[in-house]
PDB file of C-alpha atoms in Angstrom:
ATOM      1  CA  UNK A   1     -43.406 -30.085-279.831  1.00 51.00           C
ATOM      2  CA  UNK A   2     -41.496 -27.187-277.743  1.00 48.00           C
ATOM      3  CA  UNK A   3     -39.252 -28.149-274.972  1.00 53.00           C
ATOM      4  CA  UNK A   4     -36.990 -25.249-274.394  1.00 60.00           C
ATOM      5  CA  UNK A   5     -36.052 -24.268-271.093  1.00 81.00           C
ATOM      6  CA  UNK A   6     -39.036 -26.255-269.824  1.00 88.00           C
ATOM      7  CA  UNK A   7     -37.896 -27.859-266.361  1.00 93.00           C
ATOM      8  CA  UNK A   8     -40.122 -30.235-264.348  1.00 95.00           C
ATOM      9  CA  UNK A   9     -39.837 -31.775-260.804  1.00 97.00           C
ATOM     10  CA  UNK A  10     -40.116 -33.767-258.540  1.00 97.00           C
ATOM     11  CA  UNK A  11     -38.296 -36.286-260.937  1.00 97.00           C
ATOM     12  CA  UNK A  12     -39.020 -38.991-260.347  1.00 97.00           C
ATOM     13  CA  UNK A  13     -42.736 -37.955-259.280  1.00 97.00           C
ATOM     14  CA  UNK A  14     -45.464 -39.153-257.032  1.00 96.00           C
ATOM     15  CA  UNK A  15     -48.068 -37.825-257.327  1.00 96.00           C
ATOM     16  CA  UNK A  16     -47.706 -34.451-258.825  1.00 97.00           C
ATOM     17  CA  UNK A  17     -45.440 -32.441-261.265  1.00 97.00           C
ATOM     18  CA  UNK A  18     -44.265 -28.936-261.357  1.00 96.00           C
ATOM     19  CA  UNK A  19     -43.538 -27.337-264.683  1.00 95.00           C
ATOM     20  CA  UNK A  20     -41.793 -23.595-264.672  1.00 94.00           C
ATOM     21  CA  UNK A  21     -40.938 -22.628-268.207  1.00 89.00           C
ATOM     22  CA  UNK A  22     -43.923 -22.855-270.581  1.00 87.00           C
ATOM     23  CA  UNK A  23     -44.912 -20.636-273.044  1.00 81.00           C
ATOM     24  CA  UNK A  24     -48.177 -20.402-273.235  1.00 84.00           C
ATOM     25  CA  UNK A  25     -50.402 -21.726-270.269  1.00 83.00           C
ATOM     26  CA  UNK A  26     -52.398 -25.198-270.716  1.00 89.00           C
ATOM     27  CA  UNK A  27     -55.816 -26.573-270.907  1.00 83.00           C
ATOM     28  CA  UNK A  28     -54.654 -30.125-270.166  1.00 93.00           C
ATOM     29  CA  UNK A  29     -52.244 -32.474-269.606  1.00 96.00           C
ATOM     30  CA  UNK A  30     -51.751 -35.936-271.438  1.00 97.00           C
ATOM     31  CA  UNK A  31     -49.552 -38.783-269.866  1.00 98.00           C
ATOM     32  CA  UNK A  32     -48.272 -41.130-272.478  1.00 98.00           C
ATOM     33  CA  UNK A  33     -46.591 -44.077-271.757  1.00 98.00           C
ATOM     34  CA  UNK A  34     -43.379 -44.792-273.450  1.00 97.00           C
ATOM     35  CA  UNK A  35     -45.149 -46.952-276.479  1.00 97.00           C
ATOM     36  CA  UNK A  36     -46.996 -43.749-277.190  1.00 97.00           C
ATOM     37  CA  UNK A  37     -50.288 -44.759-275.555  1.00 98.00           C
ATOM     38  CA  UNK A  38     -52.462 -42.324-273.390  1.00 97.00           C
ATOM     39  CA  UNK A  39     -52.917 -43.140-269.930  1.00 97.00           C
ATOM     40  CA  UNK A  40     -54.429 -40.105-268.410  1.00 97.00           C
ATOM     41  CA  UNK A  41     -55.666 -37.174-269.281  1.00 97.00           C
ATOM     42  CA  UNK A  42     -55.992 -34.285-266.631  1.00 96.00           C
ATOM     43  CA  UNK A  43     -56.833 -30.609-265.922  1.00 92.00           C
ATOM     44  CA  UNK A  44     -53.565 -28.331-265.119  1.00 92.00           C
ATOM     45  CA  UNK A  45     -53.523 -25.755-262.482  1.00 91.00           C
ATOM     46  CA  UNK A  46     -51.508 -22.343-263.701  1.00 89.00           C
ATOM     47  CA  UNK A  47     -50.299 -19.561-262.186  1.00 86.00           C
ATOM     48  CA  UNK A  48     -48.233 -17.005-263.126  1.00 78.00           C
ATOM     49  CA  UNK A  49     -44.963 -18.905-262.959  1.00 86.00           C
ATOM     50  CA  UNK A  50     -45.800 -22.190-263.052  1.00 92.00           C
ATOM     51  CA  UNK A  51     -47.708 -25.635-263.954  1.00 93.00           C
ATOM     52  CA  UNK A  52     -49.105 -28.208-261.721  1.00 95.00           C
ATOM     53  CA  UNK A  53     -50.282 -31.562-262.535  1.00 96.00           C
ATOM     54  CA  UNK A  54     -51.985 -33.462-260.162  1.00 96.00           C
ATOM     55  CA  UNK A  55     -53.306 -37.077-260.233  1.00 96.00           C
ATOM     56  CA  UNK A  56     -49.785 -39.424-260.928  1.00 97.00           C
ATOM     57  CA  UNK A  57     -50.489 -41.456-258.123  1.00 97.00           C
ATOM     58  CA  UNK A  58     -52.315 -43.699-260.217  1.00 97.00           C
ATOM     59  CA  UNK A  59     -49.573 -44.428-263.144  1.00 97.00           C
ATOM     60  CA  UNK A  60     -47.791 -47.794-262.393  1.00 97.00           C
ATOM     61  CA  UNK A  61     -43.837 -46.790-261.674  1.00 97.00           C
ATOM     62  CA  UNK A  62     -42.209 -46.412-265.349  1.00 97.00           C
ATOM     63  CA  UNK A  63     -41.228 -43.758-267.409  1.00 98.00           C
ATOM     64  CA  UNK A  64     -43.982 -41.334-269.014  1.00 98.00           C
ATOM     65  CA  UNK A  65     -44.299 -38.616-270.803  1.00 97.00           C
ATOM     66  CA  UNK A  66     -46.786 -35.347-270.213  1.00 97.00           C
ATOM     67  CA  UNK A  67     -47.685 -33.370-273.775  1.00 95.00           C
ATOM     68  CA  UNK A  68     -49.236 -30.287-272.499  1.00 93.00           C
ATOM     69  CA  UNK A  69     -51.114 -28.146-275.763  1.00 93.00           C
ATOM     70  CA  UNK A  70     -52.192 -24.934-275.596  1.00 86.00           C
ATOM     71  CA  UNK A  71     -53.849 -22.405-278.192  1.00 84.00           C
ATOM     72  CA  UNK A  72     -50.826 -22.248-279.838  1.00 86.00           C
ATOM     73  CA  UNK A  73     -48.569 -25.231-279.358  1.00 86.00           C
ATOM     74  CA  UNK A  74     -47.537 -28.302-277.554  1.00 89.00           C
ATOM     75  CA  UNK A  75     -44.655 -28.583-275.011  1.00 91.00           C
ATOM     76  CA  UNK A  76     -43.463 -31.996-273.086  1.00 93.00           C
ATOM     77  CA  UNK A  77     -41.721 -33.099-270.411  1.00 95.00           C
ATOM     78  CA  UNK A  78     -40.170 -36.699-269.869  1.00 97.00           C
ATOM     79  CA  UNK A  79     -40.790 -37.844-266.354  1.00 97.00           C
ATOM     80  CA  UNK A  80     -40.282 -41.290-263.962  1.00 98.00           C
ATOM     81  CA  UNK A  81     -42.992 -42.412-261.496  1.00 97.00           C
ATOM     82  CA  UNK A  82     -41.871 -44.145-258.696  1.00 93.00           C
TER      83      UNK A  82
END
């Protein structure tokens, strides 16, 4: 899992997260909680600069974690809902 220079925000979120900084562009998002269970999965918007995902508004507050693969690899991004 990649995580250089990837920066996210808002932090804490609610109910979306920008991501600037990934390498390769993804098809999804996956938001794990911190015992390593899935709690969402959702589709990404891309551009050219940056990541949005859209849908957090439905995670209890905590701490989570988005893995975002693409053809390549897998970056994440450590995150608090409020």
């Amino acid at each position: 899992v990649e995580q250089a220079n990837l920066v996210g925000y808002p932090n804490p979120v609610q109910d979306y997260l920008v991501l600037e900084g990934l390498s390769n562009p993804p098809h999804a998002a996956y938001i794990y909680n911190l015992l390593g269970a899935v709690e969402l999965e959702l589709s990404c918007r891309t551009d050219a600069k940056q990541t949005v995902v859209e849908g957090l508004d439905v995670l209890a507050p905590g701490t989570y974690i988005v893995v975002l693969p693409s053809a390549t690899t897998w970056q994440s991004f450590k995150f608090v809902k409020d």
